[in-house]
CSV table of C-alpha atoms and ligand atoms in Angstrom, one decimal:
chain,number,residue,atom,x,y,z
A,1,MET,CA,-0.7,-19.3,-15.6
A,2,GLU,CA,-3.2,-16.6,-14.8
A,3,LEU,CA,-2.3,-13.0,-14.6
A,4,ILE,CA,-3.9,-11.2,-11.7
A,5,ASP,CA,-5.0,-7.9,-13.2
A,6,GLY,CA,-4.7,-5.2,-10.6
A,7,ASN,CA,-6.0,-2.5,-13.0
A,8,GLN,CA,-9.2,-4.4,-13.5
A,9,ILE,CA,-9.7,-5.3,-9.8
A,10,ALA,CA,-8.9,-1.7,-8.7
A,11,ALA,CA,-11.4,-0.4,-11.4
A,12,ALA,CA,-14.1,-2.6,-9.9
A,13,ILE,CA,-13.4,-1.3,-6.4
A,14,ILE,CA,-13.4,2.3,-7.6
A,15,ALA,CA,-16.7,1.7,-9.4
A,16,GLU,CA,-18.2,0.3,-6.2
A,17,LEU,CA,-17.0,3.3,-4.2
A,18,LYS,CA,-18.4,5.7,-6.8
A,19,THR,CA,-21.8,4.1,-6.5
A,20,GLU,CA,-21.6,4.3,-2.7
A,21,VAL,CA,-20.5,8.0,-2.7
A,22,ALA,CA,-23.2,8.9,-5.2
A,23,GLY,CA,-25.8,7.6,-2.8
A,24,LEU,CA,-24.6,9.7,0.1
A,25,THR,CA,-26.7,12.6,1.3
A,26,GLY,CA,-24.9,15.6,2.8
A,27,ARG,CA,-21.2,16.3,2.7
A,28,LYS,CA,-19.1,14.1,0.5
A,29,PRO,CA,-15.9,12.3,1.8
A,30,CYS,CA,-12.8,14.5,1.9
A,31,ILE,CA,-9.1,13.5,1.9
A,32,ALA,CA,-6.3,15.9,2.6
A,33,LEU,CA,-3.2,15.0,0.5
A,34,VAL,CA,0.0,16.5,1.9
A,35,ARG,CA,3.1,16.4,-0.3
A,36,VAL,CA,6.3,18.0,1.0
A,37,GLY,CA,8.6,19.2,-1.8
A,38,ASP,CA,8.7,18.1,-5.5
A,39,ASP,CA,10.1,14.5,-5.5
A,40,PRO,CA,9.0,13.4,-9.0
A,41,ALA,CA,7.6,10.0,-7.9
A,42,SER,CA,5.6,11.7,-5.1
A,43,VAL,CA,4.3,14.3,-7.6
A,44,SER,CA,2.9,11.6,-9.8
A,45,TYR,CA,1.5,9.5,-6.9
A,46,VAL,CA,-0.3,12.5,-5.4
A,47,LYS,CA,-1.7,13.4,-8.8
A,48,LYS,CA,-3.0,9.9,-9.3
A,49,LYS,CA,-4.6,9.9,-5.9
A,50,GLU,CA,-6.2,13.3,-6.5
A,51,LYS,CA,-7.6,12.2,-9.9
A,52,THR,CA,-9.0,8.9,-8.5
A,53,ALA,CA,-10.6,10.8,-5.6
A,54,ALA,CA,-12.3,13.2,-8.1
A,55,GLU,CA,-13.5,10.2,-10.2
A,56,ILE,CA,-15.2,8.7,-7.1
A,57,GLY,CA,-16.7,12.0,-5.9
A,58,ILE,CA,-14.3,12.3,-3.0
A,59,GLU,CA,-13.1,15.9,-2.4
A,60,GLY,CA,-9.3,16.1,-2.5
A,61,ARG,CA,-7.6,19.0,-0.7
A,62,ILE,CA,-4.0,19.4,-1.7
A,63,HIS,CA,-1.4,20.8,0.7
A,64,LEU,CA,2.1,21.4,-0.7
A,65,PRO,CA,4.4,22.6,2.0
A,66,PRO,CA,8.0,23.6,0.9
A,67,VAL,CA,10.8,21.0,1.1
A,68,ASP,CA,12.5,22.9,4.0
A,69,ILE,CA,9.4,22.9,6.2
A,70,THR,CA,10.3,22.2,9.8
A,71,GLN,CA,9.1,19.2,11.7
A,72,GLU,CA,7.1,21.6,14.0
A,73,ASP,CA,5.4,23.3,11.1
A,74,LEU,CA,4.5,20.0,9.5
A,75,PHE,CA,3.1,18.9,12.9
A,76,ALA,CA,1.1,22.1,13.0
A,77,LEU,CA,-0.4,21.5,9.6
A,78,ILE,CA,-1.4,17.9,10.6
A,79,ASP,CA,-2.9,19.2,13.8
A,80,ARG,CA,-5.0,21.7,11.8
A,81,LEU,CA,-6.2,18.9,9.5
A,82,ASN,CA,-6.8,16.6,12.5
A,83,ALA,CA,-9.1,19.3,14.0
A,84,ASP,CA,-10.9,20.1,10.8
A,85,PRO,CA,-14.3,18.5,10.9
A,86,GLY,CA,-14.6,18.7,7.1
A,87,VAL,CA,-11.5,16.4,6.6
A,88,ASP,CA,-12.2,12.7,6.9
A,89,GLY,CA,-8.8,11.3,5.9
A,90,ILE,CA,-5.2,12.6,5.8
A,91,LEU,CA,-2.4,11.2,3.6
A,92,VAL,CA,1.2,12.4,4.0
A,93,GLN,CA,3.0,11.3,0.9
A,94,SER,CA,6.2,9.3,1.7
A,95,PRO,CA,9.1,9.7,1.4
A,96,LEU,CA,9.5,12.8,3.5
A,97,PRO,CA,12.8,14.9,3.4
A,98,LYS,CA,15.6,13.5,5.5
A,99,HIS,CA,15.3,16.2,8.2
A,100,ILE,CA,11.8,15.1,9.0
A,101,ASP,CA,11.1,12.1,11.3
A,102,GLU,CA,8.7,10.2,9.1
A,103,LEU,CA,7.4,7.8,11.8
A,104,ALA,CA,6.7,10.7,14.1
A,105,VAL,CA,4.6,12.3,11.3
A,106,PHE,CA,2.7,9.1,10.7
A,107,ARG,CA,2.0,8.9,14.5
A,108,ARG,CA,0.8,12.5,14.5
A,109,VAL,CA,-2.1,11.8,12.2
A,110,ALA,CA,-5.3,11.2,14.2
A,111,PRO,CA,-6.0,7.5,14.2
A,112,GLU,CA,-9.6,8.1,13.0
A,113,LYS,CA,-8.2,10.0,9.9
A,114,ASP,CA,-5.2,7.8,9.3
A,115,VAL,CA,-6.4,6.4,5.9
A,116,ASP,CA,-2.8,5.3,5.2
A,117,GLY,CA,-2.9,3.0,8.2
A,118,PHE,CA,0.6,3.9,9.5
A,119,ASN,CA,-0.4,5.2,12.9
A,120,THR,CA,0.6,3.0,15.8
A,121,LEU,CA,-3.0,2.4,16.9
A,122,ASN,CA,-4.1,1.2,13.4
A,123,LEU,CA,-1.1,-1.1,13.0
A,124,GLY,CA,-1.9,-2.5,16.5
A,125,LYS,CA,-5.5,-3.1,15.5
A,126,VAL,CA,-4.2,-5.3,12.6
A,127,ALA,CA,-2.3,-7.4,15.1
A,128,GLN,CA,-5.4,-7.6,17.3
A,129,GLU,CA,-7.6,-8.5,14.4
A,130,ASP,CA,-9.8,-5.4,15.2
A,131,ASP,CA,-11.6,-4.3,12.0
A,132,THR,CA,-12.5,-0.8,13.3
A,133,GLY,CA,-9.2,0.6,12.3
A,134,PHE,CA,-7.5,1.3,8.9
A,135,VAL,CA,-5.3,-1.2,7.2
A,136,ALA,CA,-2.3,0.2,5.3
A,137,CYS,CA,-3.2,0.5,1.7
A,138,THR,CA,-0.6,-1.7,0.0
A,139,PRO,CA,-1.1,-4.7,2.3
A,140,ALA,CA,-4.9,-4.3,2.2
A,141,GLY,CA,-4.6,-4.2,-1.6
A,142,ILE,CA,-2.6,-7.4,-1.7
A,143,MET,CA,-5.2,-9.2,0.4
A,144,GLU,CA,-7.9,-7.9,-1.9
A,145,LEU,CA,-6.1,-9.1,-5.0
A,146,LEU,CA,-5.7,-12.5,-3.4
A,147,ALA,CA,-9.4,-12.6,-2.4
A,148,ARG,CA,-10.8,-11.4,-5.7
A,149,SER,CA,-8.6,-13.7,-7.7
A,150,GLY,CA,-9.9,-16.7,-5.6
A,151,THR,CA,-6.8,-17.4,-3.6
A,152,ASP,CA,-7.6,-18.7,-0.1
A,153,LEU,CA,-4.6,-18.7,2.2
A,154,LYS,CA,-6.0,-21.3,4.6
A,155,GLY,CA,-3.5,-24.1,4.9
A,156,LYS,CA,-1.1,-22.4,2.6
A,157,HIS,CA,2.5,-21.5,3.3
A,158,VAL,CA,2.8,-17.7,2.7
A,159,VAL,CA,6.4,-16.4,2.4
A,160,VAL,CA,6.8,-12.7,2.6
A,161,LEU,CA,10.0,-11.1,1.4
A,162,GLY,CA,10.6,-7.9,3.3
A,163,ARG,CA,9.7,-6.7,6.8
A,164,SER,CA,9.0,-3.0,6.3
A,165,LEU,CA,6.3,-1.3,8.4
A,166,ILE,CA,4.4,-0.3,5.2
A,167,VAL,CA,4.3,-3.6,3.4
A,168,GLY,CA,6.1,-6.7,4.8
A,169,LYS,CA,5.0,-6.7,8.4
A,170,PRO,CA,1.4,-5.7,8.0
A,171,VAL,CA,0.8,-8.1,5.1
A,172,ALA,CA,2.3,-10.9,7.1
A,173,LEU,CA,0.0,-10.1,10.0
A,174,LEU,CA,-3.0,-10.0,7.6
A,175,ALA,CA,-2.2,-13.3,6.1
A,176,LEU,CA,-1.8,-14.7,9.6
A,177,GLN,CA,-5.2,-13.5,10.8
A,178,LYS,CA,-7.6,-16.2,11.9
A,179,LYS,CA,-10.2,-15.1,9.4
A,180,ALA,CA,-11.9,-16.4,6.2
A,181,GLY,CA,-9.5,-16.0,3.3
A,182,ALA,CA,-6.5,-15.6,5.5
A,183,ASN,CA,-5.3,-18.2,8.2
A,184,GLY,CA,-2.0,-18.8,6.3
A,185,THR,CA,1.2,-20.2,7.8
A,186,VAL,CA,3.5,-17.3,7.4
A,187,THR,CA,7.3,-16.9,7.1
A,188,ILE,CA,8.9,-13.5,6.8
A,189,CYS,CA,12.3,-13.2,5.2
A,190,HIS,CA,14.6,-10.2,5.3
A,191,SER,CA,18.2,-9.1,4.6
A,192,GLY,CA,19.4,-11.2,7.6
A,193,THR,CA,17.8,-14.4,6.3
A,194,THR,CA,20.3,-17.2,5.6
A,195,ASN,CA,19.6,-19.3,2.5
A,196,LEU,CA,16.6,-17.3,1.4
A,197,PRO,CA,15.8,-19.5,-1.6
A,198,SER,CA,15.3,-22.4,0.7
A,199,PHE,CA,12.3,-20.5,2.1
A,200,THR,CA,10.9,-19.0,-1.1
A,201,ARG,CA,10.9,-22.5,-2.7
A,202,GLN,CA,8.5,-23.7,0.0
A,203,ALA,CA,6.0,-20.9,-0.7
A,204,ASP,CA,2.5,-21.7,-1.9
A,205,VAL,CA,2.0,-17.9,-2.0
A,206,LEU,CA,5.1,-15.7,-2.4
A,207,ILE,CA,4.8,-12.0,-1.6
A,208,ALA,CA,7.9,-10.1,-2.7
A,209,ALA,CA,8.4,-6.6,-1.2
A,210,ILE,CA,12.1,-5.9,-1.0
A,211,GLY,CA,12.8,-3.2,-3.6
A,212,ARG,CA,15.4,-5.2,-5.5
A,213,ALA,CA,14.9,-5.3,-9.3
A,214,GLU,CA,14.0,-8.8,-10.6
A,215,PHE,CA,15.5,-10.4,-7.5
A,216,VAL,CA,13.2,-13.5,-7.4
A,217,THR,CA,14.3,-15.8,-10.2
A,218,ALA,CA,12.7,-19.1,-11.5
A,219,ASP,CA,15.0,-21.3,-9.3
A,220,MET,CA,13.5,-19.6,-6.2
A,221,VAL,CA,9.9,-20.4,-6.9
A,222,LYS,CA,7.9,-23.6,-6.4
A,223,PRO,CA,6.0,-24.6,-9.5
A,224,GLY,CA,2.3,-23.8,-9.1
A,225,ALA,CA,2.9,-21.0,-6.6
A,226,VAL,CA,0.9,-17.7,-6.5
A,227,VAL,CA,3.3,-14.8,-6.7
A,228,ILE,CA,2.5,-11.3,-5.7
A,229,ASP,CA,5.1,-8.8,-6.8
A,230,VAL,CA,5.0,-5.6,-4.8
A,231,GLY,CA,8.3,-4.1,-6.0
A,232,ILE,CA,8.5,-1.0,-8.1
A,233,ASN,CA,12.0,-0.5,-9.5
A,234,ARG,CA,13.3,1.6,-12.3
A,235,LEU,CA,15.8,0.0,-14.7
A,236,PRO,CA,17.6,2.3,-17.2
A,237,ASP,CA,16.2,1.7,-20.7
A,238,PRO,CA,17.3,4.1,-23.5
A,239,ALA,CA,14.6,2.7,-25.7
A,240,LYS,CA,12.0,4.3,-23.5
A,241,LYS,CA,11.0,8.0,-23.7
A,242,SER,CA,11.4,8.3,-19.9
A,243,GLY,CA,14.8,6.6,-20.1
A,244,TYR,CA,13.7,3.8,-17.8
A,245,ARG,CA,11.3,0.9,-17.4
A,246,LEU,CA,9.5,-0.3,-14.4
A,247,VAL,CA,10.1,-3.8,-13.1
A,248,GLY,CA,9.1,-5.6,-10.0
A,249,ASP,CA,11.1,-7.6,-7.4
A,250,VAL,CA,10.3,-10.7,-9.5
A,251,HIS,CA,12.0,-11.7,-12.8
A,252,PHE,CA,8.6,-11.9,-14.5
A,253,ALA,CA,9.7,-13.5,-17.8
A,254,SER,CA,11.2,-16.6,-16.1
A,255,VAL,CA,8.9,-16.9,-13.1
A,256,ALA,CA,5.5,-16.3,-14.7
A,257,PRO,CA,5.5,-19.6,-16.7
A,258,LEU,CA,6.0,-21.5,-13.5
A,259,CYS,CA,3.2,-19.9,-11.5
A,260,SER,CA,-0.5,-20.6,-11.1
A,261,LYS,CA,-1.1,-16.9,-10.7
A,262,ILE,CA,1.1,-13.8,-10.8
A,263,THR,CA,0.7,-10.0,-10.6
A,264,PRO,CA,2.5,-7.9,-13.3
A,265,VAL,CA,4.5,-4.8,-12.7
A,266,PRO,CA,3.1,-2.3,-13.6
A,267,GLY,CA,-0.6,-3.1,-13.3
A,268,GLY,CA,-0.6,-5.4,-10.3
A,269,VAL,CA,-0.3,-4.2,-6.7
A,270,GLY,CA,0.3,-0.5,-7.6
A,271,PRO,CA,-3.3,0.4,-8.7
A,272,MET,CA,-4.7,-1.5,-5.7
A,273,THR,CA,-2.8,0.8,-3.3
A,274,VAL,CA,-4.7,3.9,-4.6
A,275,ALA,CA,-8.0,2.0,-4.6
A,276,MET,CA,-7.6,1.0,-1.0
A,277,LEU,CA,-6.7,4.5,0.0
A,278,MET,CA,-10.0,5.6,-1.4
A,279,GLN,CA,-11.8,2.7,0.3
A,280,ASN,CA,-10.3,3.8,3.6
A,281,THR,CA,-11.4,7.4,3.0
A,282,VAL,CA,-15.0,6.4,2.4
A,283,LYS,CA,-14.8,4.3,5.6
A,284,ALA,CA,-13.4,7.3,7.5
A,285,HIS,CA,-16.2,9.4,6.3
A,286,ARG,CA,-18.7,6.7,7.3
A,287,LEU,CA,-17.3,6.6,10.8
A,288,ASN,CA,-16.9,10.4,11.1
A,289,PRO,CA,-19.5,11.5,13.7
A,290,ARG,CA,-19.3,15.0,12.2
A,291,ARG,CA,-20.1,14.2,8.6
B,1,NDP,P1,11.9,-1.1,2.4
B,1,NDP,O1,13.2,-0.7,1.8
B,1,NDP,O2,11.3,-0.2,3.5
B,1,NDP,O3,12.0,-2.5,2.9
B,1,NDP,C1,12.6,-3.5,2.2
B,1,NDP,C2,12.6,-4.8,3.0
B,1,NDP,O4,13.3,-5.8,2.2
B,1,NDP,C3,13.4,-4.8,4.3
B,1,NDP,O5,12.8,-5.5,5.2
B,1,NDP,C4,14.8,-5.4,3.9
B,1,NDP,O6,15.4,-6.1,4.9
B,1,NDP,C5,14.3,-6.4,2.8
B,1,NDP,N1,15.4,-6.7,1.9
B,1,NDP,C6,16.1,-5.8,1.2
B,1,NDP,N2,17.0,-6.4,0.4
B,1,NDP,C7,16.9,-7.7,0.7
B,1,NDP,C8,17.6,-8.9,0.2
B,1,NDP,N3,18.6,-8.9,-0.7
B,1,NDP,N4,17.2,-10.1,0.7
B,1,NDP,C9,16.2,-10.2,1.6
B,1,NDP,N5,15.5,-9.1,2.1
B,1,NDP,C10,15.9,-7.9,1.6
B,1,NDP,O7,10.8,-1.2,1.2
B,1,NDP,P2,9.2,-1.1,1.1
B,1,NDP,O8,8.7,-2.2,1.9
B,1,NDP,O9,8.8,0.2,1.4
B,1,NDP,O10,9.0,-1.4,-0.4
B,1,NDP,C11,9.4,-2.6,-1.0
B,1,NDP,C12,9.2,-2.5,-2.5
B,1,NDP,O11,7.8,-2.4,-2.7
B,1,NDP,C13,9.8,-1.3,-3.2
B,1,NDP,O12,10.2,-1.7,-4.5
B,1,NDP,C14,8.8,-0.3,-3.2
B,1,NDP,O13,8.9,0.6,-4.3
B,1,NDP,C15,7.6,-1.2,-3.5
B,1,NDP,N6,6.3,-0.6,-3.0
B,1,NDP,C16,5.3,-0.7,-3.9
B,1,NDP,C17,4.0,-0.2,-3.5
B,1,NDP,C18,2.9,-0.3,-4.4
B,1,NDP,O14,1.9,0.4,-4.3
B,1,NDP,N7,3.0,-1.3,-5.4
B,1,NDP,C19,3.8,0.5,-2.2
B,1,NDP,C20,5.0,0.4,-1.3
B,1,NDP,C21,6.2,-0.1,-1.8
B,1,NDP,P3,15.9,-5.4,6.3
B,1,NDP,O15,14.7,-5.1,7.1
B,1,NDP,O16,16.7,-6.4,6.9
B,1,NDP,O17,16.6,-4.2,5.9
């Protein structure tokens, strides 16, 4: 069994971006990071994104509107960032408070600054296999992990657990693309799937993104499969200072010995998401006619 080391692969991508940014003349890339309220997970995600941006030489501009901001005021902030020629990319940290229509916010971000890849146009470009857009960071990170660990999806049965707009659907579309490294035969499972293990057991490559702690057990995995665990779940653990431990959607201890390759949690897909956000920001800067 080979462990796919997301920390190491993300570090290599960040180093590549750092070299690219150091070679730029003129204004450096700039990402606006918008965090509404003080959700602890969001605070730590935005901090990590700000720190990684700084490491690469990307300017990070932080916007912290209050948790009770109205939808209209949030739209107004996004409109200002959309119009600001010095901002290449905009990230609105999810989840947003319940009174805000999250999808409407994602759609409000100008497609050419949508480094999160959640805008309708950019999702559509993934379906059309048009590389001029931005691919959502977690799905892009999964594809990069597969490519850099030498997993070609051609001729493989790829089973995706989960059909969310931010992970399941886009990663299924990417795996399906008629391109080098992709070209997989893809099945998507969700909460309405009957006899889910009968599908997972057929997977040459299993991508688990359902948000259920240690849901995928050894009896659900074909020996020799490649397993990508996207899940980030907190299980109570009094032995830890934080009071919890992070686990994926896969029961790592029992599944790992069966696999040819597997990503750990933490240290698998998570670091790739941030690296791909930075890659998208550098791309947005490259494509920005006003840089
Ligand atoms: P969502 O809650 O948006 O979607 C979960 C999907 O899983 C849904 O399609 C749902 O089905 C399906 N599902 C839920 N329970 C079951 C079940 N018992 N059997 C089959 N399908 C099920 O989650 P996300 O896609 O946003 O995230 C998934 C996981 O990935 C989470 O743990 C999240 O924390 C993690 N994540 C990690 C990231 C990273 O950087 N590593 C980034 C983003 C997410 P239905 O559609 O029918 O409701």
